[in-house]
Amino acid sequence: MKTSLRFNLRSFVHFFFGVIFSSMVTHTISAQTCTMPNNTGQCSGGQGQVAVAGHNIGNGENFWSTINRTVTGSLKINNGGRLTVCSGVLTLNNLDMAGGRLVILQGATVNVQNAVTLTGASEIFNYGTINFNNNITLQGADSRIYNQSTGIINVSSPYQLLINNNAQLINANVVVVHTINLNVNNPNPNAVCMGTNSVMIATNVIDQTSNNNGIVGLTNSCVSIGNSYTLSNTSPTPALMVCYNQNATGSGSFGQATPTQQCTSCGVLQAANVSLSLTGDANNICSGQTITLTQTNGFLPYGMTYQWGTGTVGTNIINGANTASISVSPNSNTTYWVRMVEIANPNNAGSSSATYSVTVNAPSVSQSLVNTDMVWTGRVSNNWNNTSNWLIFNNGVMTQAAAIPELTQNVIIPAFPQTCVARMPTIQAGTRNAKRLIIENNASLTMTGGTLRVDGDFINNGTFTPGTNLVTFNGATNQSIQMVGTSNTFYNMTVNKTGGEVILNSPIKVSNDLTMTARNIKLNGNYIDLMTTGNIVNENESSNVYCFCPSAYVQRTATIGSNVTTQPGNLGITFTTNGNAMGNTVIRRKHYEAGTNGVTGVGVLEETSIARIYEVIPQYNGIDYNGNLNVDVNVQFFNFDAQNVSQTNNLSLYRSQNTGMSWENLGYTTTASNNVLLQGVTGFSWITVGPNDGNVLPIELIAFNASAAGSEVHLNWSTASELNNDYFTVERSKDGLSWEEVVRVDGAGNSIHRLDYSSVDKRPYAGLSYYRLKQTDFDGQYSISKVVSVVVDAVDKHLLYVVNTIGQKVDIHTKGMVILVFSNGETTKMINE
C-alpha cells in the first residue's frame, strides 16, 4: 500500500506541475458560478404547521414548522409546494423531494432519517443545519442544494452524497459527507461548486464526470479527503485547495488545484469554518472533583488536532491534551478553552474556539487551616480509608489528597450538610491516624471497627460515636480533649504517650476500659465518668489520673449488693458489705492538694492527707443513704498521692461530713504501706487517709434528725459505737449562730453496738429553726454533728411549699439553699448541708 501511494502521489505532483506550465490551462471559474439565490421561505399564512403524521404538499401549498416535532409518516414535497423550517428541530422519517422546495432558516435544524432522492427541479435552501442519516441522491436534472454562508450539511458516515445528471451542490459554508460521488452521467461542468472559504469534508471522493471540472472552487475553498479518491478529467481550478491524508490511496489529479499532504492552509481553513462548542459534566463543582469537558463539533479536519488550555484562548496550554475530551480537576475557578491547531505546526490555529467556565467550591470550616491539613468531604462514600473522600490544604488551596491522613496531619471534619460535604466519615477497620482531630458543630465521626490514633488534640463540637472500639492518645507533647456534653463518650481509651500529658478541657465518659499505659491524664478541673461499666486499667505511679483541684474527679456508679467485695472502676477503694447492701452507689475520687481547697483538720499536722478523697454516696433501699450499713473499707494509694504523709505504716481513715471543713478520725483495723483497712464503717460522706493522730472520735454517729410534729419537734439520733461517751446535748438556734441547750441525754460510755436515742422539744421556735447534736466525753472533749433545720407552723401562718433557687418545688431537706414559702406571704432562706 505504501509503494502504491508513493507512485500515485508522484504522478499527482508531476501532473500538477505539468498542467501549471502547459498552454492548455485556459479554464477558470467565475464568481457567478456559485451564486446563491435568496429564498428565505414563508413562516406564516398558507396551510400552517406541517402534520405530524406525514403530508403530501402539493402545488401552491405552503407549510412550515416552528417547534420541535417529529413527522412519523412520509413527507412529500411536490412540484410547486414548499416547506419552511423556521425554528426548532424537525425530524423527518422519510423525505420525498419531487420538484418542491425545502427551506431551513438560520437557527433551525432538520434531521432526515432515511434515504432521500431529489427529482425534478427540487431545491433545498439551507441557512441552518441539515443532517442526512442515510444516502442523499440529487437525481433531477435541475435539482439543487444551496448551502448558504450560515448553513451546515452533514451526511452521516458511511452514507454518500450522489450527484447525478445536471444536479448541483452549491456550497458557501461546510458540508461534511462520508463519500461524495459525482456520477459520470452528470453533464454539469460544476457538479459541486465551492464558494469562497467554503469547505467540503469527505472520506472518499469519486469523480466520474465526463466533464473537466466536477469540483470547482473560488478563493480559499477547500476539499478535504480522508481515505481515497478517484479522479478523472478534472479541470484546473487554482482557487480550490485540496487537503488529503498522506495515507490516502487513489488516482487522478485536481489539475491546478492546490494539493497538500500537510494541510498547512487547508486544515486551518476547515477549522475556521467549523464552529466549536464545549460542554462539561458540571460547571459548579467541589475541590478535588474530576469532570470531563468535551468539544461537541463532529469533525476534526485532516492534519488538525485539538488544543486545550485555561484562561485566555491561546495561553496556558495544557500539554498532551489533544483529544476531543479531557478530564480536569480544577482547584479554583477556571475557564477552559479548546481550539483546532495543525499537527505539524501547533502555532497555526483555526479562528474558531470554545470556552467553558468552572466554578470551584470548597468545604466551609470554622478554623484557619495550615499546610498539609486534611479536610473530609465524603464525596464518594463514608469510608475514612477512601482517599477520594479527602482534600489536602496547601498554600491556600484545597486539592484532592493522594493518601488518607497520617499522624503528622491535622484532620478536620466539616459541618454536614453543606456544599461539598456529601457524607460523614466512618472508621470501619484498621488503625486510622490524626494529629489534631476536630469534629465541627453539626459534624460527626462514627467508629464501627478499628482504632483511632490521635497524636494531638481531640476536639469534638459535633457527634462522636465510638461503638465498641478504641481511641488511643500517643503524642510526645501535651494533648487536650474537649467535647460537647451531649457527645463526650469513649468506649475504650488508652493513654500511651512518650511525653507530656492528656489534659481535659471538658468532662468525658469512658464506658469500658481507660488504660493508662504511659503518662498521665490531668483532669484540669473536669471529671471522667466511668458510668456503670467503665474501669481504669493499669494505673500506676507514673501513669495515673489526677488533678489538684476541688472540682475534678473520676466517678464510677456501681450497684453494691450484700455480703460482697468490690472495687468499682478500679478507683482504689474496696468495699466489703457485711449484711445490708449499699445499693446504687456513686463513688467519686477527687484529687486535692493537702492544706488547700478547704481540706484541713486531717492528721497531726491538721493539713496532711493523701491527695485522694473519696466521696461515697450509697443508696440503701433507695431511701436511706447511710443507715443500717456495716461495710469494711480498704483505701489504696500511690506514692504519687502521698504528699506529706510519711507515716505510711501508721495511718487512719478519716471522714468529713461538711465537704472537708472538718474531719473525724475513724481509726483503722489494719494499716500498711499505701493501704488502710477499716472494718465496720456505718456511714459515708468524704473519706481520705491521713496519719493516725490518736484522736479517734468517741462516737460513730449514724444519723441525727429533727422533725416537726404539730407544735413539737421530735429529735432522734443513732450511734454505731461509743468510746468514753459521757452525754449528748441537743441545741437549737434561730439564726444558726447563737445556740441554746434544749435537752441533755446520758451517753452509754462504751459500746460497739447500734444505739438509738430520742427526745422532744415541746416549746420550739415558731417558723424556721436549727438543731445540732453535741457529744461530750468523760474528759470534757466534745464533737458537734451537722446542723439540721425544722419548720414549725405558727398560729397565724403555716408552710405552703419549698422551692430551690431556680423556682422548682423541692423537699425541705434538699441539699443546698432552699426558700420556704409561708401562708402569710413570708419567705425564708435555708441552707441544708
Coordinates of N, CA and C in Angstrom, one line a residue, residues 495-497 515-521 536-546 612 638 640:
V495 N -4.1 5.8 77.0 CA -3.0 6.8 77.1 C -1.7 6.1 77.0
N496 N -1.0 6.3 75.9 CA 0.3 5.6 75.7 C 1.3 6.6 75.0
K497 N 1.7 7.6 75.8 CA 2.4 8.8 75.3 C 3.9 8.6 75.6
T515 N -7.3 2.7 79.8 CA -6.0 2.1 80.0 C -4.9 3.1 80.1
M516 N -4.1 3.1 81.2 CA -3.0 4.0 81.5 C -1.7 3.3 81.2
T517 N -1.3 3.3 79.9 CA -0.1 2.6 79.6 C 1.2 3.4 79.9
A518 N 1.2 4.7 79.5 CA 2.3 5.6 79.7 C 1.8 7.0 79.8
R519 N 2.3 7.7 80.8 CA 2.0 9.1 81.1 C 0.6 9.3 81.7
N520 N 0.3 10.6 82.1 CA -0.9 10.9 82.9 C -2.0 11.5 82.2
I521 N -3.2 11.5 82.8 CA -4.3 12.3 82.5 C -4.5 13.4 83.5
I536 N -10.6 1.8 85.2 CA -9.3 2.2 85.0 C -8.4 1.0 85.0
V537 N -7.6 0.8 83.9 CA -6.7 -0.3 83.8 C -5.3 0.1 83.8
N538 N -4.5 -0.6 84.6 CA -3.0 -0.4 84.7 C -2.6 1.0 85.2
E539 N -3.4 1.6 86.1 CA -3.0 2.8 86.7 C -1.8 2.6 87.6
N540 N -0.8 3.4 87.5 CA 0.4 3.1 88.3 C 1.1 4.5 88.7
E541 N 2.3 4.4 89.3 CA 2.9 5.6 89.8 C 3.2 6.6 88.8
S542 N 3.6 6.2 87.6 CA 3.9 7.1 86.5 C 2.8 7.3 85.5
S543 N 1.8 6.6 85.6 CA 0.6 6.7 84.6 C -0.7 6.7 85.4
N544 N -1.2 7.9 85.8 CA -2.4 7.9 86.6 C -3.2 9.1 86.2
V545 N -4.4 9.1 86.8 CA -5.4 10.2 86.6 C -5.3 11.1 87.8
Y546 N -5.2 12.4 87.7 CA -5.0 13.2 88.8 C -5.4 14.7 88.5
R612 N -5.9 11.8 97.5 CA -7.2 11.2 97.1 C -8.2 11.4 98.2
F638 N -1.1 5.6 95.7 CA 0.3 5.6 95.2 C 1.1 6.6 96.0
F640 N 2.7 8.7 94.5 CA 2.3 10.0 93.8 C 1.3 10.7 94.6

